[in-house]
Tab-separated table of C-alpha atoms and ligand atoms in Angstrom:
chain	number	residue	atom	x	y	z
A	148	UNK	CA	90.900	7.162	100.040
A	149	UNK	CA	91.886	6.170	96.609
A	150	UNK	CA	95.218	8.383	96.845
A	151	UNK	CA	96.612	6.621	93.484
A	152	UNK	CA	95.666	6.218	90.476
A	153	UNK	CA	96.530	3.623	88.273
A	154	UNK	CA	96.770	3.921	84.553
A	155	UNK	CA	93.685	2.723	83.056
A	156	UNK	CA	94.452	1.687	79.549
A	157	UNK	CA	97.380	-0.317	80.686
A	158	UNK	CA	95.836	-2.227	83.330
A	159	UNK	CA	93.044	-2.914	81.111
A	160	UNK	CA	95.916	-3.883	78.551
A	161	UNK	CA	97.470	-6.606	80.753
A	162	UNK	CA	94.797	-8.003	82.657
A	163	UNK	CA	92.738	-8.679	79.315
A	164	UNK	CA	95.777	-10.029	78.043
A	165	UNK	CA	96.382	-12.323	80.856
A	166	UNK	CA	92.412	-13.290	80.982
A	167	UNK	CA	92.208	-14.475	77.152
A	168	UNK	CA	95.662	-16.451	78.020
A	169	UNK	CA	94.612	-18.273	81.174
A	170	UNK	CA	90.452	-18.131	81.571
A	171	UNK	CA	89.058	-21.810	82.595
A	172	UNK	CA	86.900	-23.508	80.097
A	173	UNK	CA	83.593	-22.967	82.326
A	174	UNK	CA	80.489	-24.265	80.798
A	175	UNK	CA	78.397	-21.252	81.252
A	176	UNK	CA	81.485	-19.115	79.680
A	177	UNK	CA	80.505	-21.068	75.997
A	178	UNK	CA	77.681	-18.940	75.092
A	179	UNK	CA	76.686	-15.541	76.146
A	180	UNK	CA	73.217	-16.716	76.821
A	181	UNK	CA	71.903	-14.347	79.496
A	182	UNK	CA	69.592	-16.896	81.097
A	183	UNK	CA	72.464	-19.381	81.483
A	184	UNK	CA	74.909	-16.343	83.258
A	185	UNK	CA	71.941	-15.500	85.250
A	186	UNK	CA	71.350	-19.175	87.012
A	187	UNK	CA	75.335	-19.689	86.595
A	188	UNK	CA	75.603	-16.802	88.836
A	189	UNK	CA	73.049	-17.476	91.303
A	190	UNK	CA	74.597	-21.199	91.740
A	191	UNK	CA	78.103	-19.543	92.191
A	192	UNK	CA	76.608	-17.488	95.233
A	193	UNK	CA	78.075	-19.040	98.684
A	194	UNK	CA	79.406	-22.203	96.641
A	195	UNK	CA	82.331	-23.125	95.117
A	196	UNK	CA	82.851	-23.385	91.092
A	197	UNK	CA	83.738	-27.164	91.003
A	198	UNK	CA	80.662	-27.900	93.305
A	199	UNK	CA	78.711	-25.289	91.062
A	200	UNK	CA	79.562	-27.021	87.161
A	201	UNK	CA	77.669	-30.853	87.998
A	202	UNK	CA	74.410	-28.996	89.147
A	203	UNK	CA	74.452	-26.112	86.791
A	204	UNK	CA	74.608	-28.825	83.675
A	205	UNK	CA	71.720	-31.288	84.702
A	206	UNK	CA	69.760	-28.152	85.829
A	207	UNK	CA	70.314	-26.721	81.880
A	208	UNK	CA	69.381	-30.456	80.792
A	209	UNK	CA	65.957	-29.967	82.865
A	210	UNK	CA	65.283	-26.862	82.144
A	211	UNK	CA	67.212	-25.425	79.125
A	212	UNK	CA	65.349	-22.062	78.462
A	213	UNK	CA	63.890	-19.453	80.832
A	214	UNK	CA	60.359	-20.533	78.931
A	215	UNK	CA	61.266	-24.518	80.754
A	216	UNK	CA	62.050	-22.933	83.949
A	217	UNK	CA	59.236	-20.744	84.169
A	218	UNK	CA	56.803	-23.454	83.440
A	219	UNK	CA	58.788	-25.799	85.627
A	220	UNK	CA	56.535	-26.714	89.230
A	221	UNK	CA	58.380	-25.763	92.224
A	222	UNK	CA	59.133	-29.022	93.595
A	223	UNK	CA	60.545	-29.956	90.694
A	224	UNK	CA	63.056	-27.033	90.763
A	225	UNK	CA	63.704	-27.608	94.272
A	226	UNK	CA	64.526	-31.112	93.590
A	227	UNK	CA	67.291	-30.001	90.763
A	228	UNK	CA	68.329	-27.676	93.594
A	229	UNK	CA	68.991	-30.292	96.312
A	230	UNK	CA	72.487	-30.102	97.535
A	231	UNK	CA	73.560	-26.401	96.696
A	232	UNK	CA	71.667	-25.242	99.454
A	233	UNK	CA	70.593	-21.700	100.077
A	234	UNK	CA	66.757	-22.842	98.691
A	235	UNK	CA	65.970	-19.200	98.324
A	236	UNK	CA	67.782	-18.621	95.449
A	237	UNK	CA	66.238	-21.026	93.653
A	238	UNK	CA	63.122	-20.123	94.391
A	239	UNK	CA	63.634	-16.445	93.639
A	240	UNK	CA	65.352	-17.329	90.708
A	241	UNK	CA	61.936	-19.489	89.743
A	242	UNK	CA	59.425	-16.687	90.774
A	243	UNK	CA	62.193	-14.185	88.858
A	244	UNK	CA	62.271	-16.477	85.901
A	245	UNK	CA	57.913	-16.451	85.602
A	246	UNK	CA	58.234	-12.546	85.806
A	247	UNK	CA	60.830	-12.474	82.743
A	248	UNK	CA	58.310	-15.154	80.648
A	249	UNK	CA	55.429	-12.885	81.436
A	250	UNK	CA	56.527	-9.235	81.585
A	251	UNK	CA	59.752	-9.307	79.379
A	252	UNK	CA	58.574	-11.893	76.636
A	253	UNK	CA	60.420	-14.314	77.625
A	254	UNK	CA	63.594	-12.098	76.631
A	255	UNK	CA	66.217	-11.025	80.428
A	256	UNK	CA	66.081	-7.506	80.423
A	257	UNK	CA	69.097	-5.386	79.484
A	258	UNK	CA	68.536	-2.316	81.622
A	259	UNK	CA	70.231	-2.217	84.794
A	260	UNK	CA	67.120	-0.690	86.861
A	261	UNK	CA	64.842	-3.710	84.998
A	262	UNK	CA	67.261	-6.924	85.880
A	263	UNK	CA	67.887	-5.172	88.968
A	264	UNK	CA	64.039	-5.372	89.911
A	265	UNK	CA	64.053	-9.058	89.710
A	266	UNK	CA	63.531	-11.373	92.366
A	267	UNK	CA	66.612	-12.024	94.160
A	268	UNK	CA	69.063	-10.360	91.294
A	269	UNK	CA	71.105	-8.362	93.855
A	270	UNK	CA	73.375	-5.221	92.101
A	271	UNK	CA	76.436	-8.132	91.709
A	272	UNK	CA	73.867	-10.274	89.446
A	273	UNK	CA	73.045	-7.488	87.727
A	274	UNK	CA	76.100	-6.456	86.855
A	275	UNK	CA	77.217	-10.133	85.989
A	276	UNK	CA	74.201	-10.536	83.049
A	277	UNK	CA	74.423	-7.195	81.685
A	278	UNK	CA	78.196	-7.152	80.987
A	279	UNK	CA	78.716	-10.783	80.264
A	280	UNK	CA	75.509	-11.677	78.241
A	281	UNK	CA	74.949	-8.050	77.146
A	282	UNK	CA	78.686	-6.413	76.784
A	283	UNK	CA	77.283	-3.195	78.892
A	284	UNK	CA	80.101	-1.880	80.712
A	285	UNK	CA	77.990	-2.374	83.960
A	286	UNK	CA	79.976	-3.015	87.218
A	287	UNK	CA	79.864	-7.040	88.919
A	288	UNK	CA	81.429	-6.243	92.282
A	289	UNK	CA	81.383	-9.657	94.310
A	290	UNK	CA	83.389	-10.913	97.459
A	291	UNK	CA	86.284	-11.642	94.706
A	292	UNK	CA	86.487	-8.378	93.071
A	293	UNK	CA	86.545	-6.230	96.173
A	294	UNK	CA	89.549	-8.257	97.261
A	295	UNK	CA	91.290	-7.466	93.999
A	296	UNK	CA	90.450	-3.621	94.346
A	297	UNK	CA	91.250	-3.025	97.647
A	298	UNK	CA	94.652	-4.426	96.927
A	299	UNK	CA	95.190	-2.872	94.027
A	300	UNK	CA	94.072	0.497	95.340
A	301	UNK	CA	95.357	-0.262	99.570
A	302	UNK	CA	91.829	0.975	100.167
A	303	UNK	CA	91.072	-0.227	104.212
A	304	UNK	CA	87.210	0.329	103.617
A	305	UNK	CA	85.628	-2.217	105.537
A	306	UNK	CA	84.249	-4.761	102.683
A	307	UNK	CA	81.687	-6.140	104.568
A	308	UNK	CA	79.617	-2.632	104.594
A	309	UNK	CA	77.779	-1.881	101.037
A	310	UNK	CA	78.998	1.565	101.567
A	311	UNK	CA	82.514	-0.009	100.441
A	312	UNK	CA	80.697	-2.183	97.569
A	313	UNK	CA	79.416	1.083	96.124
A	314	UNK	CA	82.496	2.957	95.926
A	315	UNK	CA	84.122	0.040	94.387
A	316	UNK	CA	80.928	0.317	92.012
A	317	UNK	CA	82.042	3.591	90.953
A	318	UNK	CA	85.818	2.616	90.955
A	319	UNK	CA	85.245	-0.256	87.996
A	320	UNK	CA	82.581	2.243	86.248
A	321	UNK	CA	85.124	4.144	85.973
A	322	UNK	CA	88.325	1.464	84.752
A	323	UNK	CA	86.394	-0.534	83.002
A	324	UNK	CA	87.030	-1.309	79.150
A	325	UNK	CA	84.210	-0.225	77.317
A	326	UNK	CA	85.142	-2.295	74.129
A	327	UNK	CA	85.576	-5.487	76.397
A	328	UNK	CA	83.306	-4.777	79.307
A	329	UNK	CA	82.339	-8.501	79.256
A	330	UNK	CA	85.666	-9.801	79.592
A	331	UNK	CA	87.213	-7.432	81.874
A	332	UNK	CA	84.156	-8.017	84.355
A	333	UNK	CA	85.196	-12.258	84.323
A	334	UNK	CA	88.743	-10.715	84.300
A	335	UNK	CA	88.576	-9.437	87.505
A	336	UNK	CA	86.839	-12.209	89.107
A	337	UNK	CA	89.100	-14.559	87.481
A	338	UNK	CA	92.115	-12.862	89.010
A	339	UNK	CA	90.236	-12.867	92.646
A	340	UNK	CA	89.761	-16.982	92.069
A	341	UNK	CA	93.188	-17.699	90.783
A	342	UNK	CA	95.819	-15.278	91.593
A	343	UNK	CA	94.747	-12.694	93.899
A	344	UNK	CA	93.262	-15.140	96.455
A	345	UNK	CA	92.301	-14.752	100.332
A	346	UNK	CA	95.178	-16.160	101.757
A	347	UNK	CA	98.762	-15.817	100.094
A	348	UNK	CA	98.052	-13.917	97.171
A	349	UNK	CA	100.634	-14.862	93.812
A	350	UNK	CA	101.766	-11.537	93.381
A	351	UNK	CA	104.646	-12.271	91.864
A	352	UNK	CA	102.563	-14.579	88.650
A	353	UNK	CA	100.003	-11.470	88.622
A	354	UNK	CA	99.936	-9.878	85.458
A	355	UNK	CA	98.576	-6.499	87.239
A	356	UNK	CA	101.319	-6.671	89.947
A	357	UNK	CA	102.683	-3.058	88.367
A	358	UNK	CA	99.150	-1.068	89.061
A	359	UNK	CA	98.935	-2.507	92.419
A	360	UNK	CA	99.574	-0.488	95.413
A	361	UNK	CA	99.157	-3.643	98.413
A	362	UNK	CA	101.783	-5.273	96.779
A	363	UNK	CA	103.750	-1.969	96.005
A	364	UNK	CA	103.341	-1.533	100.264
A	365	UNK	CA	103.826	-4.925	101.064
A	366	UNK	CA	100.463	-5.233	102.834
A	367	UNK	CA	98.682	-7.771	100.100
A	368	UNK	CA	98.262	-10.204	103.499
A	369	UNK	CA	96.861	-7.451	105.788
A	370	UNK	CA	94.223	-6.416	102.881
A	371	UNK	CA	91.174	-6.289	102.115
A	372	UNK	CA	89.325	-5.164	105.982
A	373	UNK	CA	86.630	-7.490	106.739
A	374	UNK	CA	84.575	-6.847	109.943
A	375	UNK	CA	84.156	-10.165	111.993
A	376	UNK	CA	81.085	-11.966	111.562
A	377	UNK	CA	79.135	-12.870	114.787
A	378	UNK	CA	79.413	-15.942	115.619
A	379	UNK	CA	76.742	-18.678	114.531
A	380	UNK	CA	74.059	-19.641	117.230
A	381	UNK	CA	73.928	-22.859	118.144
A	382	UNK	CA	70.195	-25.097	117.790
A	383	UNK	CA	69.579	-28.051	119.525
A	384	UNK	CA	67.064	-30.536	117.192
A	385	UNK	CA	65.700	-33.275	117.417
A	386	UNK	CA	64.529	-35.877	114.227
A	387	UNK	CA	63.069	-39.025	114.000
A	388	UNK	CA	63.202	-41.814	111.337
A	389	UNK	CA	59.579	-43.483	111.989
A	390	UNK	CA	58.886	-46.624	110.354
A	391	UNK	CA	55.932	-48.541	109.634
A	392	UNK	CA	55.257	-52.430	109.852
A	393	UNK	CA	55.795	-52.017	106.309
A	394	UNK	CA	59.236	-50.116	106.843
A	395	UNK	CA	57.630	-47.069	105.046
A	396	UNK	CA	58.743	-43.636	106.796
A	397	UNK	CA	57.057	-40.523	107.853
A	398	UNK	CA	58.231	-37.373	106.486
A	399	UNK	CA	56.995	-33.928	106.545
A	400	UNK	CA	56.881	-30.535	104.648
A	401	UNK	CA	58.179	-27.452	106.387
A	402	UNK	CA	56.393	-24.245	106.322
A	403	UNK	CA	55.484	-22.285	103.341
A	404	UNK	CA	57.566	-19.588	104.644
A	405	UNK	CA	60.894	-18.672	106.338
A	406	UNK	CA	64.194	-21.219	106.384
A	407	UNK	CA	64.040	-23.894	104.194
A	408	UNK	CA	60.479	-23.397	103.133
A	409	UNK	CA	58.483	-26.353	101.350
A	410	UNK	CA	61.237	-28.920	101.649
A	411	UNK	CA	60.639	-32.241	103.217
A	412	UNK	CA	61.949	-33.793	106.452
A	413	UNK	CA	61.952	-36.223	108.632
A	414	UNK	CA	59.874	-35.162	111.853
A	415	UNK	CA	61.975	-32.920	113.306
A	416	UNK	CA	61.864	-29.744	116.093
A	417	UNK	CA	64.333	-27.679	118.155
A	418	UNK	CA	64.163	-29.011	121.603
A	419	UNK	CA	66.971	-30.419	123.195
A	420	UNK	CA	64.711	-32.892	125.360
A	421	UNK	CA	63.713	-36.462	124.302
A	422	UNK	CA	60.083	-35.775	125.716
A	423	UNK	CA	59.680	-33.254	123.764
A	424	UNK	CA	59.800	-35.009	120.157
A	425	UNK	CA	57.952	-38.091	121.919
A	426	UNK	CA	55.097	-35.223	122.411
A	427	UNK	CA	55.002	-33.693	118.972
A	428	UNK	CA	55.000	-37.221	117.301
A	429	UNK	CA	51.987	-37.584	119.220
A	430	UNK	CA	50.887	-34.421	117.478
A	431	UNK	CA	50.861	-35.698	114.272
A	432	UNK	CA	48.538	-38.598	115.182
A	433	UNK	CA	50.842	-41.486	115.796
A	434	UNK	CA	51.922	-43.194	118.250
A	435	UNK	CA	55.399	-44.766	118.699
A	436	UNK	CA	58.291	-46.033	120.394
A	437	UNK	CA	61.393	-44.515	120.045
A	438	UNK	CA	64.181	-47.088	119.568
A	439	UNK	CA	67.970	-45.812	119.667
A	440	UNK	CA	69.977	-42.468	118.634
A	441	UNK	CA	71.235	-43.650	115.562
A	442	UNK	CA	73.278	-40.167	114.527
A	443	UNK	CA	74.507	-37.248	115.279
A	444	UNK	CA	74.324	-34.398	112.259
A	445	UNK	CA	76.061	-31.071	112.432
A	446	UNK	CA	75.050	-28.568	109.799
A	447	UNK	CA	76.354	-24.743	109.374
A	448	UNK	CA	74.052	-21.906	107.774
A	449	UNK	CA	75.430	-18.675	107.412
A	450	UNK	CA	73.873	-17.502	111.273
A	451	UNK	CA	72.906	-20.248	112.962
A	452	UNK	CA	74.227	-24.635	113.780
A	453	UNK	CA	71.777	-27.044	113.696
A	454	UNK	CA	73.269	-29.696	115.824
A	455	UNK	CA	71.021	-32.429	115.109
A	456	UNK	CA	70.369	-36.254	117.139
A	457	UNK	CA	68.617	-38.564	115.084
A	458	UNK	CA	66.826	-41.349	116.686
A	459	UNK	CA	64.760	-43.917	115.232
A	460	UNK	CA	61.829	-45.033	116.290
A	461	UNK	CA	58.728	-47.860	115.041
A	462	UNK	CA	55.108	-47.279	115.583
A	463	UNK	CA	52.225	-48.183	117.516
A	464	UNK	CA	49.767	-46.927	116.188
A	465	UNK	CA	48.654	-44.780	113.685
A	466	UNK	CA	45.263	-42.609	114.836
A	467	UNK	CA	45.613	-40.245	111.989
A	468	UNK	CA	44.554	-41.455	108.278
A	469	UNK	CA	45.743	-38.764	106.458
A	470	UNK	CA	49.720	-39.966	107.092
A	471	UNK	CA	48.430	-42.381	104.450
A	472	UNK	CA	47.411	-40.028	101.734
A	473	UNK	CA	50.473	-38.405	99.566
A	474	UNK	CA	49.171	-35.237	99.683
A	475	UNK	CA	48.984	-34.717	102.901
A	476	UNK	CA	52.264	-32.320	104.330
A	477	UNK	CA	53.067	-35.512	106.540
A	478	UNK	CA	52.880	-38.660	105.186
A	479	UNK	CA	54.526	-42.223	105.127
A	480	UNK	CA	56.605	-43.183	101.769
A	481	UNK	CA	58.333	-46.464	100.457
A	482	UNK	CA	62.017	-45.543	100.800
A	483	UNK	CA	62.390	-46.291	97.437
A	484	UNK	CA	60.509	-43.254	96.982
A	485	UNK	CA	62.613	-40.835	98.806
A	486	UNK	CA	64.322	-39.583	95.800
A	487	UNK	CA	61.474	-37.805	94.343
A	488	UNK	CA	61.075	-35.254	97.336
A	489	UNK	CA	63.473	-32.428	98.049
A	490	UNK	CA	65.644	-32.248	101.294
A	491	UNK	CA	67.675	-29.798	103.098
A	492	UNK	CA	71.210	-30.576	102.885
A	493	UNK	CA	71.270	-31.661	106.786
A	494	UNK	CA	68.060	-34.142	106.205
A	495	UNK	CA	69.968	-35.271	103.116
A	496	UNK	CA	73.006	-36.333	105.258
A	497	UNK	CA	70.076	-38.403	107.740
A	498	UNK	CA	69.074	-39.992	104.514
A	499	UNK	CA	72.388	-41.068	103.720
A	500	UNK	CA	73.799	-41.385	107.296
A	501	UNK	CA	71.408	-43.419	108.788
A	502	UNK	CA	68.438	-44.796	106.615
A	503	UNK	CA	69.988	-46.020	103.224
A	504	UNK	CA	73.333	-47.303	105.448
A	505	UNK	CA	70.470	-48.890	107.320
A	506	UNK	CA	69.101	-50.693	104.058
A	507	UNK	CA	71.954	-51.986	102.985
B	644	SF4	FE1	96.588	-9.288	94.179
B	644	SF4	FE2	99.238	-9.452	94.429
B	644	SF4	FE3	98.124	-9.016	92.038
B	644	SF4	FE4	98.090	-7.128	93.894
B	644	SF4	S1	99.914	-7.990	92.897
B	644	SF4	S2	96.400	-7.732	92.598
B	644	SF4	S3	97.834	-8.335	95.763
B	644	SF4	S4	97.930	-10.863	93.317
């Protein structure tokens, strides 16, 4: 499988080289602060670094310490969350964060089997803390990295199966600097984001193009092997914007548990008949007349499509009291208001789409 070997002290040589030459000024690079790297890290999971920097600095305004974070109430952290999607990282990260303050003194743990144990710190995140914050020449083997190796190495392991993931584990255990363990870890990812990309790799600007055996081959575009994901299924919803005579609107709190737990919403199920939603508004103790479609809102999760029609609707009447009180988990707000409750991305893009357009 890994027929060549490359020559370790050299390729450490000249991609550490090229790293301290080229690295982007990333604010979570400026300290080794293992808290920072850890929610840096989480953010960077399924989103983009330019997307990541905005959110990562007002959440380290909020909540600058793992002690702020911890103490933090959940809404609050789901509200500095709002837009990255993927809710369950913050949360885990939250729940992780209260295990750290209470079990670890406040202090991330530095042993690979501790941080490994913590909620929703996968072997990658691991990795990521204990070389960068800590200098331990652990392995951080992301999406990015495994690109890079199988390149380097024309390994045709599929990447998608953690079988692959593990051997690469070994692999970087194995090549990794143990003086600069922290660098050579954001090295390699560094590469993966600026050189060594997905499609049309720089091969000739790479400063490890000598060690590597895709480019060697000439199969950099046919590598790495990534099995086909199924698919996404599609979902049929239906929402509602439901005003008041006072032009408040209803909104509700999903479940405690499963997709996009605790956030809020307008009243919303997966039917793809009109009846339907007219029946579970009735449900909540309302009743009232649904006006217009006002939008149409397409969003993508990782398995399924929420394909979304938005209608609007005023009420009747209102048989239930407890829409009235803000604690209830459905309840009318001012839409001046709106800003204090977390959304899902997709009830985010009703909010701008077709209620604040409305306002205008
Ligand atoms: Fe990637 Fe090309 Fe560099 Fe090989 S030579 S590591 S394929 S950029």
């Amino acid at each position: 499988m890994f027929v060549k070997k490359i020559d370790k002290q050299e390729f450490q040589q000249d991609l550490l080289t090229w790293y301290d030459e080229n690295k982007r000024d990333l604010p979570w690079r400026r300290e080794r602060d293992p808290y920072k790297i850890w929610v840096s890290e989480i953010m960077l999971q399924q989103t983009k670094v330019d997307t990541v920097i905005p959110y990562f600095q007002r959440f380290m305004s909020l909540f600058p310490t793992v002690y702020d974070l911890a103490e933090a109430d959940e809404e609050t952290v789901l509200k500095a969350w709002e837009g990255l999607g993927y809710y369950s990282r913050a949360r885990n990260l939250h729940q992780a964060v209260k295990e750290v303050k209470e079990s670890y003194g406040g202090i991330v743990p530095k042993t690979e089997t501790e941080v490994g144990n913590l909620k929703g710190v996968g072997p990658y995140t691991a990795g990521a803390i204990l070389s960068i914050a800590y200098n331990i020449p652990a392995p951080a083997v992301d999406g990015n990295v495994m690109r890079v190796l199988s390149r380097i190495y024309a390994n045709y392991d599929d990447i998608a199966k953690a079988s692959t993931r593990k051997t690469f584990e070994t692999v970087v255990r194995e090549i990794i600097s143990k003086e600069r363990p922290s660098e050579f870890n954001q090295a390699l990812m560094e590469l993966g984001a600026m050189v060594c990309s997905p499609k049309n790799p720089a091969c000739l600007l790479c400063p490890v193009q000598t060690h590597c055996s895709a480019k060697e081959e000439g199969v950099q575009d046919v590598l790495p092997i990534k099995a086909k994901k199924k698919a996404p299924t599609k979902r049929k919803m239906k929402a509602v914007i439901i005003r008041d005579q006072e032009n408040n609107v209803l909104i509700e709190r999903r479940p405690d548990t499963g997709l996009l737990a605790k956030l809020w919403q307008f009243p919303n199920i997966e039917t793809d008949e009109l009846n339907a939603i007219h029946s579970y508004i009735q449900t909540l103790g309302l009743d009232v007349e649904l006006t217009r479609k006002v939008q149409e809102v397409k969003h993508v999760f990782s398995h399924i499509v929420w394909e979304i029609d938005v209608y609007e609707a005023d009420v009747k009447s209102v048989e239930n009291e407890e829409l009235y009180d803000e604690q209830s988990k459905c309840h009318f707000i001012s839409i001046e208001d709106i800003n204090w409750y977390p959304f899902p991305v997709s009830h985010q893009k009703i909010i701008d789409g077709a209620l604040i357009k409305k306002e205008e």
